[in-house]
Short mmCIF file of C-alpha atoms in Angstrom, two decimals:
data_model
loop_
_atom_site.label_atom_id
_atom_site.label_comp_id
_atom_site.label_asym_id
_atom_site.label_seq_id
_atom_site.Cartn_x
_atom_site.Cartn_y
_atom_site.Cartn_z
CA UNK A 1 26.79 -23.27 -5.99
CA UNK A 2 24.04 -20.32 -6.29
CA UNK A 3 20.44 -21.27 -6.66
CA UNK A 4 17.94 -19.53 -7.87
CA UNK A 5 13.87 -20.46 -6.49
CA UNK A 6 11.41 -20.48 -8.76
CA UNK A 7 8.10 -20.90 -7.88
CA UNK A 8 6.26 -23.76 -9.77
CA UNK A 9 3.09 -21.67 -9.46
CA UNK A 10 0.58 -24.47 -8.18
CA UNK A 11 -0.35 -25.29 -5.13
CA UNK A 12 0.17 -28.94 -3.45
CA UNK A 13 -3.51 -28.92 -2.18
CA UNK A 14 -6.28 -26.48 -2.72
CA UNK A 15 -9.54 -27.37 -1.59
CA UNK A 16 -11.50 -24.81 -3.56
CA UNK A 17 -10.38 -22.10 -6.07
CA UNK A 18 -10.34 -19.61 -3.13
CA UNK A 19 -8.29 -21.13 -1.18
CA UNK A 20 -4.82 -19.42 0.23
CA UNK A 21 -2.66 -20.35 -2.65
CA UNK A 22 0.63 -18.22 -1.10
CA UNK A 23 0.27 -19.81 2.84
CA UNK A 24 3.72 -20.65 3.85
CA UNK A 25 4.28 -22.82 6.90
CA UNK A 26 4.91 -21.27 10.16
CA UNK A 27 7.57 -23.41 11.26
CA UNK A 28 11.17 -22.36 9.67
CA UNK A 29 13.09 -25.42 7.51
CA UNK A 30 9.56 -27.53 6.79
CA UNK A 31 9.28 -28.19 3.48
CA UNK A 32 6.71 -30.27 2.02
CA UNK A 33 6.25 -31.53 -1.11
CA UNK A 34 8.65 -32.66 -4.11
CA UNK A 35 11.77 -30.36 -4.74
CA UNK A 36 12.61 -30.71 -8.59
CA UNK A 37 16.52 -29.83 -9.08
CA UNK A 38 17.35 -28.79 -12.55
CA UNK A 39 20.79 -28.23 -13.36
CA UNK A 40 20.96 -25.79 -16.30
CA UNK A 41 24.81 -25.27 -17.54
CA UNK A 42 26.25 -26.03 -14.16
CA UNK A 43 23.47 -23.70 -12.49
CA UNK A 44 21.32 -25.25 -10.03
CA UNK A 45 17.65 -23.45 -10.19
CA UNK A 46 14.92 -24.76 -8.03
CA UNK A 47 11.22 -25.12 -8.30
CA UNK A 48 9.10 -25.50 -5.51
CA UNK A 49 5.53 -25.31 -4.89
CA UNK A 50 4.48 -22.03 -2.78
CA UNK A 51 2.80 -23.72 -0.07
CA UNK A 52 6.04 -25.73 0.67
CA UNK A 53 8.45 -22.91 0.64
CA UNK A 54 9.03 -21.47 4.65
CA UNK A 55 9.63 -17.67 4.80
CA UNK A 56 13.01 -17.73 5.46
CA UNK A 57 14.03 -14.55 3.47
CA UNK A 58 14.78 -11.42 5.05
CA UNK A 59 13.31 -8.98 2.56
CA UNK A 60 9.91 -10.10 3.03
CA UNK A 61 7.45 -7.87 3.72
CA UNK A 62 4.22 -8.85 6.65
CA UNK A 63 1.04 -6.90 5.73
CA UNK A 64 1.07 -3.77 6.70
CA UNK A 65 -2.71 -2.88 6.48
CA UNK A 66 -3.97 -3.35 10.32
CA UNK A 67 -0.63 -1.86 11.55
CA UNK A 68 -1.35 0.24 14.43
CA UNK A 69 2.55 0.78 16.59
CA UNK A 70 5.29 1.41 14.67
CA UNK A 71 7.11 -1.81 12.93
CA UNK A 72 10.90 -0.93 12.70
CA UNK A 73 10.94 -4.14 11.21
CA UNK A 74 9.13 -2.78 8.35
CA UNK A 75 11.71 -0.14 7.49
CA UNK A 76 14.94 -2.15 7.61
CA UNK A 77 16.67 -1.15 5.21
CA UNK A 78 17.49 -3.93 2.73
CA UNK A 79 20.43 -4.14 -0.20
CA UNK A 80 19.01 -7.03 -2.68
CA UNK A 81 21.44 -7.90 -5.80
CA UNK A 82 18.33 -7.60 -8.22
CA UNK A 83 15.05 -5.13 -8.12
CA UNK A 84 12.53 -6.37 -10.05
CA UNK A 85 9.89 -3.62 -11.50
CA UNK A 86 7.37 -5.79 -13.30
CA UNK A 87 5.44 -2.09 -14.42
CA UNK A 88 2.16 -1.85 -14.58
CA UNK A 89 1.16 -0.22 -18.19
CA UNK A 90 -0.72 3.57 -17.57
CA UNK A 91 0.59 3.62 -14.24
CA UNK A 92 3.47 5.94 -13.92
CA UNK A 93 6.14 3.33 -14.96
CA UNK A 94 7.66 5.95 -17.06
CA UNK A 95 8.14 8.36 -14.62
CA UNK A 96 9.80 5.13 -12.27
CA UNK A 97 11.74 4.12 -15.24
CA UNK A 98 13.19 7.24 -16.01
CA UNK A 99 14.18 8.16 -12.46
CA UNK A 100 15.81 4.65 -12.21
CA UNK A 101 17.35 5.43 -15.28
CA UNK A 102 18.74 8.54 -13.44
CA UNK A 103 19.82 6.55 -10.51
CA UNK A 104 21.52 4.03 -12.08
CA UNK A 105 24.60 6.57 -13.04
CA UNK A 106 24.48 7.83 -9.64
CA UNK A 107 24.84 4.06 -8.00
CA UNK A 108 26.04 1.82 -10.33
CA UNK A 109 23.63 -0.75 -11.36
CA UNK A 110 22.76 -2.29 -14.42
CA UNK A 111 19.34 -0.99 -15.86
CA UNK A 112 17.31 -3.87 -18.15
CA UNK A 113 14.53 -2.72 -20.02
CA UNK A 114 12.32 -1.73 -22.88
CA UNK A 115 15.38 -2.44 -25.51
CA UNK A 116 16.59 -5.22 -23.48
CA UNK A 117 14.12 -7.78 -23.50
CA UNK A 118 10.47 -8.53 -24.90
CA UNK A 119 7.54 -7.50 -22.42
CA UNK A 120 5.59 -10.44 -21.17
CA UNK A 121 8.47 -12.71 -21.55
CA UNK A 122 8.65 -15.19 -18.80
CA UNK A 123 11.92 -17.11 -19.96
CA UNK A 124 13.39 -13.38 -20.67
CA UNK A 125 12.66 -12.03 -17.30
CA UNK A 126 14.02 -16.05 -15.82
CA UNK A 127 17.67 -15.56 -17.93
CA UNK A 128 18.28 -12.40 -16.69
CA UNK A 129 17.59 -12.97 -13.22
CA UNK A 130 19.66 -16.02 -13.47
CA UNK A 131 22.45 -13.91 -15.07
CA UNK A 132 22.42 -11.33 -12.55
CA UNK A 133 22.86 -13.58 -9.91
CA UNK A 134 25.72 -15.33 -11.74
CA UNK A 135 27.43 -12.67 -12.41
CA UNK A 136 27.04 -10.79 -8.70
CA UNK A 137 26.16 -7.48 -10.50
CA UNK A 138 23.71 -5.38 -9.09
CA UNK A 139 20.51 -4.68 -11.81
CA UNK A 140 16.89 -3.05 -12.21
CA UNK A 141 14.82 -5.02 -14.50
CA UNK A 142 12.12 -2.65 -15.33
CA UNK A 143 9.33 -4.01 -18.02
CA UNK A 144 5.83 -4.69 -18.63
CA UNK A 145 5.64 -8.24 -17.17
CA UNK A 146 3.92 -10.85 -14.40
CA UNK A 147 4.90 -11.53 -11.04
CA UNK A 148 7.50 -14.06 -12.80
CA UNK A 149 7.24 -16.63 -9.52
CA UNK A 150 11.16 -16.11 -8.72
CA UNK A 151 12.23 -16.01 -4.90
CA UNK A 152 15.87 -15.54 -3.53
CA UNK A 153 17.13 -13.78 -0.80
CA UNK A 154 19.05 -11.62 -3.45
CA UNK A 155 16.44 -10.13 -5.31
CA UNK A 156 13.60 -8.03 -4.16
CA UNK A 157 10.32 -6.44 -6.02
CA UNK A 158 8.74 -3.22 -6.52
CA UNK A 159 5.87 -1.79 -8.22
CA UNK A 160 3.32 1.35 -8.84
CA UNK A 161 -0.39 1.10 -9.43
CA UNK A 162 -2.82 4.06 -10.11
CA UNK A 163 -6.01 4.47 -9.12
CA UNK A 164 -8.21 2.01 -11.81
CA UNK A 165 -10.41 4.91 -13.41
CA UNK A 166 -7.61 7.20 -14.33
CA UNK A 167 -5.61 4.39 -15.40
CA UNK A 168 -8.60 2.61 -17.41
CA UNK A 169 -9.10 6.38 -18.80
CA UNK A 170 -5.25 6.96 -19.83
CA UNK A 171 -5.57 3.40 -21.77
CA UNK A 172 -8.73 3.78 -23.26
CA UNK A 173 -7.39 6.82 -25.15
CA UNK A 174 -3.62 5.80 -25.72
CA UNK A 175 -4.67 2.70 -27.14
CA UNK A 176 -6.87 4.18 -29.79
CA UNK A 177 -4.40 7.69 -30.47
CA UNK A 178 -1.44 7.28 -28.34
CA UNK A 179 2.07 7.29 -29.77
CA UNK A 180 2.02 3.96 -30.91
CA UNK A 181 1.91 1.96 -34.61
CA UNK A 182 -1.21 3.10 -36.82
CA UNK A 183 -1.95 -0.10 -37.69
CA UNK A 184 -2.37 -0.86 -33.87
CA UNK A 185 -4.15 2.37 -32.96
CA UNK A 186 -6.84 1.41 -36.09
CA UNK A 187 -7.26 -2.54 -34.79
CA UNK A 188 -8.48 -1.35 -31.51
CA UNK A 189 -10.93 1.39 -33.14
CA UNK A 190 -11.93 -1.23 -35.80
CA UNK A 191 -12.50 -3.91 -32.67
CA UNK A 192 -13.78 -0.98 -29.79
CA UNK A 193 -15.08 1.89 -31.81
CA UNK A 194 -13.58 5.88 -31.35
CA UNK A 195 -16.65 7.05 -29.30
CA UNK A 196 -15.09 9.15 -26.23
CA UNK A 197 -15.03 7.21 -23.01
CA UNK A 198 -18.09 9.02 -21.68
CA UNK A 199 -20.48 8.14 -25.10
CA UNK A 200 -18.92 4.47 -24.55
CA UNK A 201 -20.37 4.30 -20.88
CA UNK A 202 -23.48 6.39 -21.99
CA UNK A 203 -24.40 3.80 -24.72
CA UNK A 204 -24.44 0.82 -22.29
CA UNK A 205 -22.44 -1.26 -24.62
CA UNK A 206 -19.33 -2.57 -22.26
CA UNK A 207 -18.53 -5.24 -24.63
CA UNK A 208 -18.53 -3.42 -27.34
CA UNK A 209 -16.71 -0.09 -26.64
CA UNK A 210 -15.10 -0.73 -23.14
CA UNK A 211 -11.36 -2.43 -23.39
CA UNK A 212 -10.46 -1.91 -19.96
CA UNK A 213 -12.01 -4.84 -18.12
CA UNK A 214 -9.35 -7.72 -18.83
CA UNK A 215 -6.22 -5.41 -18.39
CA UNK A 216 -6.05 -6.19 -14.57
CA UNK A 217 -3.68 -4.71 -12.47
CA UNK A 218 -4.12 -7.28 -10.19
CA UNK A 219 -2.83 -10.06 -13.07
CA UNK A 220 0.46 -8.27 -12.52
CA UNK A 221 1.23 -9.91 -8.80
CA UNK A 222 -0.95 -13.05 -9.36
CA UNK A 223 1.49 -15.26 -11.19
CA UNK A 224 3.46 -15.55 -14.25
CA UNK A 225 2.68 -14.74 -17.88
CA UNK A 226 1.18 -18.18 -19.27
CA UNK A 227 0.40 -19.31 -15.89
CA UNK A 228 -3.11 -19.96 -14.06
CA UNK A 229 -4.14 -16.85 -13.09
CA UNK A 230 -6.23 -15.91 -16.06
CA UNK A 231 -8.47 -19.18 -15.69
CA UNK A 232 -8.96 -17.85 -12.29
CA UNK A 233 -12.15 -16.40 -10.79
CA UNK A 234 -11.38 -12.16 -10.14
CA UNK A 235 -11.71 -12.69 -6.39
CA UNK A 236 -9.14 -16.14 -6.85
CA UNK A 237 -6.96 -13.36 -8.50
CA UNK A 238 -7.32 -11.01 -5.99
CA UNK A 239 -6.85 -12.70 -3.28
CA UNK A 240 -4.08 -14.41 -4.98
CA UNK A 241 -2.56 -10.82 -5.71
CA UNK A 242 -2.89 -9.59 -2.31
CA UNK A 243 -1.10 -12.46 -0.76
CA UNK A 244 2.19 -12.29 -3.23
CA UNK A 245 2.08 -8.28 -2.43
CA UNK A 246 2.56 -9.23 1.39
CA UNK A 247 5.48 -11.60 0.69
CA UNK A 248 7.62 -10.21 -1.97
CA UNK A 249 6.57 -6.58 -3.08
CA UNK A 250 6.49 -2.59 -2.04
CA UNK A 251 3.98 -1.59 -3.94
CA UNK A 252 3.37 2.60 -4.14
CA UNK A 253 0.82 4.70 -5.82
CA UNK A 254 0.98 6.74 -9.19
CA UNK A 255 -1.12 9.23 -6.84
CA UNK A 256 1.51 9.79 -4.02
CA UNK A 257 4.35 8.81 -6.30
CA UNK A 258 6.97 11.25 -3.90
CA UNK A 259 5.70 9.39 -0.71
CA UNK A 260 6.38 6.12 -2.42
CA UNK A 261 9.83 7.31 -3.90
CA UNK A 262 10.38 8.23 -0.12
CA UNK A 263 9.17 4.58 0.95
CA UNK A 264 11.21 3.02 -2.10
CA UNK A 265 14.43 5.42 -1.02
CA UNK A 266 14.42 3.99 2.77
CA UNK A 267 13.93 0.41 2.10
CA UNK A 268 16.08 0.32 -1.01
CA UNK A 269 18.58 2.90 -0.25
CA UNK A 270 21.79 1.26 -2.52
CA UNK A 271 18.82 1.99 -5.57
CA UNK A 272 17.07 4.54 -4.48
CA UNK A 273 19.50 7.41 -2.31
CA UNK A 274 18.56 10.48 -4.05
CA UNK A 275 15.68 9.72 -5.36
CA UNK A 276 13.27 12.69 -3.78
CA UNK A 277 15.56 14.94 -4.71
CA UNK A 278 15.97 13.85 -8.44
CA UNK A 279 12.22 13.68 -8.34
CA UNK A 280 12.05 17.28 -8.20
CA UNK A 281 14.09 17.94 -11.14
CA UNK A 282 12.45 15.32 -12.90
CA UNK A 283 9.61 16.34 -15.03
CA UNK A 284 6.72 13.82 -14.73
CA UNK A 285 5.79 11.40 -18.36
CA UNK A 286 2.48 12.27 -19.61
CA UNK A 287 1.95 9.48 -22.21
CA UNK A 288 -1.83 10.44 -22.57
CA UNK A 289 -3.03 12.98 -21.36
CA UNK A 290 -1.47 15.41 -23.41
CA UNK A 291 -3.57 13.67 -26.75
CA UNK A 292 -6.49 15.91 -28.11
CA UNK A 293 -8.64 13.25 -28.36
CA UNK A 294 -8.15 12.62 -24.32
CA UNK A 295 -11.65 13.94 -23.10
CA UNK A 296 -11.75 12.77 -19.15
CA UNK A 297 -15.04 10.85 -18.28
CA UNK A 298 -17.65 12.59 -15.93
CA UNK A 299 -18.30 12.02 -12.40
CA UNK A 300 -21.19 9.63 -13.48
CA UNK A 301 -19.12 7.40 -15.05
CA UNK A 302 -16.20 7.56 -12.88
CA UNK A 303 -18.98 5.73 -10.52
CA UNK A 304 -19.90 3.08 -13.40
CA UNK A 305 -16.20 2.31 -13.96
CA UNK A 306 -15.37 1.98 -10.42
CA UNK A 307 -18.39 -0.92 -10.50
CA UNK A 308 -16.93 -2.50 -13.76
CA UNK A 309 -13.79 -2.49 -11.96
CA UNK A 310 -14.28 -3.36 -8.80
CA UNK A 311 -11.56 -6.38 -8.44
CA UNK A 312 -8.62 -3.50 -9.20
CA UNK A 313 -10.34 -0.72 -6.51
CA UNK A 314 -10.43 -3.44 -3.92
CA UNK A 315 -6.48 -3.83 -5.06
CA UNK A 316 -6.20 -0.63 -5.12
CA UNK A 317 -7.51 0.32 -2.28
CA UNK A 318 -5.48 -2.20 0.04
CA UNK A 319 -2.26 -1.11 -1.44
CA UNK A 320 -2.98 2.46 -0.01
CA UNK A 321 -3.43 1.16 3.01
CA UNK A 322 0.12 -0.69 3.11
CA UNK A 323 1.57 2.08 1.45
CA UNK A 324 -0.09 5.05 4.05
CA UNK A 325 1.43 2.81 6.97
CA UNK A 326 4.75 2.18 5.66
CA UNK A 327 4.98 5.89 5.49
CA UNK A 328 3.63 6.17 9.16
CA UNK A 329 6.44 3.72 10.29
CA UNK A 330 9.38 4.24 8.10
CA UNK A 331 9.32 8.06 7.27
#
């Protein structure tokens, strides 16, 4: 019988809020804690708190960032059943999901997305995991989401951030006169005002104008959607973050999105063969920028937006690192 791990999201022990919620246990085959065996319609799933569960799969991924040889490890090419894409809004997911769109006539898989299930739908994102497992076919789930706390040996995760002040910028406009419902584009005016992003930072009035602080990037690899991580302090959540990254994702930039296809096409070749070259053909989604309203903020408050959002540079900034020496090793 197939099992499918699911990670209860807790830890066993934590003696302060900041403590290493994702440590595994170096020795292989010790488990500690309770193991809770639910048996949905003759399918066995599994949930077992992180601390307890020994890296025993083969797709994970150490941290990359003080790499100084070349890991061949690293850049083992791996075939999981299921590649999760939990996008990141204003961060190039477009331009991903469209050339895995592309890719999936070329190679066969199943493509799940924006018309196939609700964004920020834990139980969605759980069922069709569960289903693709089942049924041994080979599927992208690409869709606005949180790391959904699901580990197998079958199924593997990717992602894309952008730098936080170009993506903060791209949101602060599409939300207010993107191509989106009127009645959602005037809620967020009504709630945040229409001044441009630069008279928002000029006035001083964060709360009042700025809607970027809460949309984390970082939420997106801390844990699941209705989970902890938003009671959590922003370094809990980036530390948190940072550890999950290590263990389950590859994680590109919006930035260098051809050296990440190039990354994502050696490590996930049975998704991804072809991929560079389709990228040329493949004209790049502009969601916002193309608005007239979109009016890009000046260097002084670039600087004031990097402070405000400080928890996603630091992210940010680390997956660079991991992503500059993945190309130094793999490519």
């Amino acid at each position: 019988m197939e099992s499918l791990n699911l990670i209860s999201g807790k830890p066993t022990k934590k003696t302060s809020e900041e403590a290493a919620w994702y440590q595994r246990p170096k020795t292989i085959g010790v488990v500690v804690g309770l193991v809770l065996l639910l048996v949905v319609g003759g399918y066995a799933l599994t949930t077992i708190p992180l601390e307890s569960v020994t890296p025993t799969r083969d797709n994970k991924q150490k941290s990359t960032e003080s790499t100084t040889t070349r890991d061949t490890s690293a850049c083992t090419p791996k075939d999981p059943l299921v590649l999760i894409y939990n996008r990141v809004p204003k961060a190039g997911s477009s331009s991903m999901t469209n050339l895995l769109s592309k890719l999936s006539s070329k190679h066969g898989f199943k493509m799940l997305g924006w018309f196939d299930m609700p964004s920020h739908d834990y139980e969605a994102v759980r069922k069709a995991v569960k289903e693709a497992l089942k049924t041994n076919t080979k599927t992208v789930i690409a869709q606005h989401f949180h790391f959904p706390e699901i580990t197998d040996d079958r199924v593997a995760y990717i992602n894309v951030l952008r730098h936080p002040v170009s993506r903060c910028t791209s949101q602060y406009y599409y939300l207010r006169y993107g191509d989106r419902d009127e009645k959602d584009r005037k809620k967020v005016i009504d709630q945040f005002g229409d001044l441009s992003i630069d008279d928002c930072i000029d006035s001083g009035e964060y709360d009042r104008c700025f809607n970027c602080k809460g949309w984390k990037q970082s939420l997106f690899f801390c844990g699941r959607d209705g989970g902890e991580c938003k009671s959590l302090s922003p370094n809990s959540i980036l530390e948190r973050a940072k550890q999950v990254i290590d263990y389950e994702y590859t994680v590109g930039a919006i930035e260098d999105f051809e050296g990440t296809v190039a990354v994502m096409e050696k490590l996930y070749p049975s998704f991804f063969k072809g991929g560079l070259d389709l990228l040329k053909k493949v004209k790049p989604q502009r969601v916002t920028t193309g608005i007239k309203e979109y009016i890009p903020p000046s260097d002084v408050s670039k600087k004031i937006i990097e402070g405000l959002l400080d928890q996603d540079m630091r992210l940010y900034t680390y997956v660079l690192d991991r992503l500059d020496a993945l190309k130094k090793q793999c490519l």
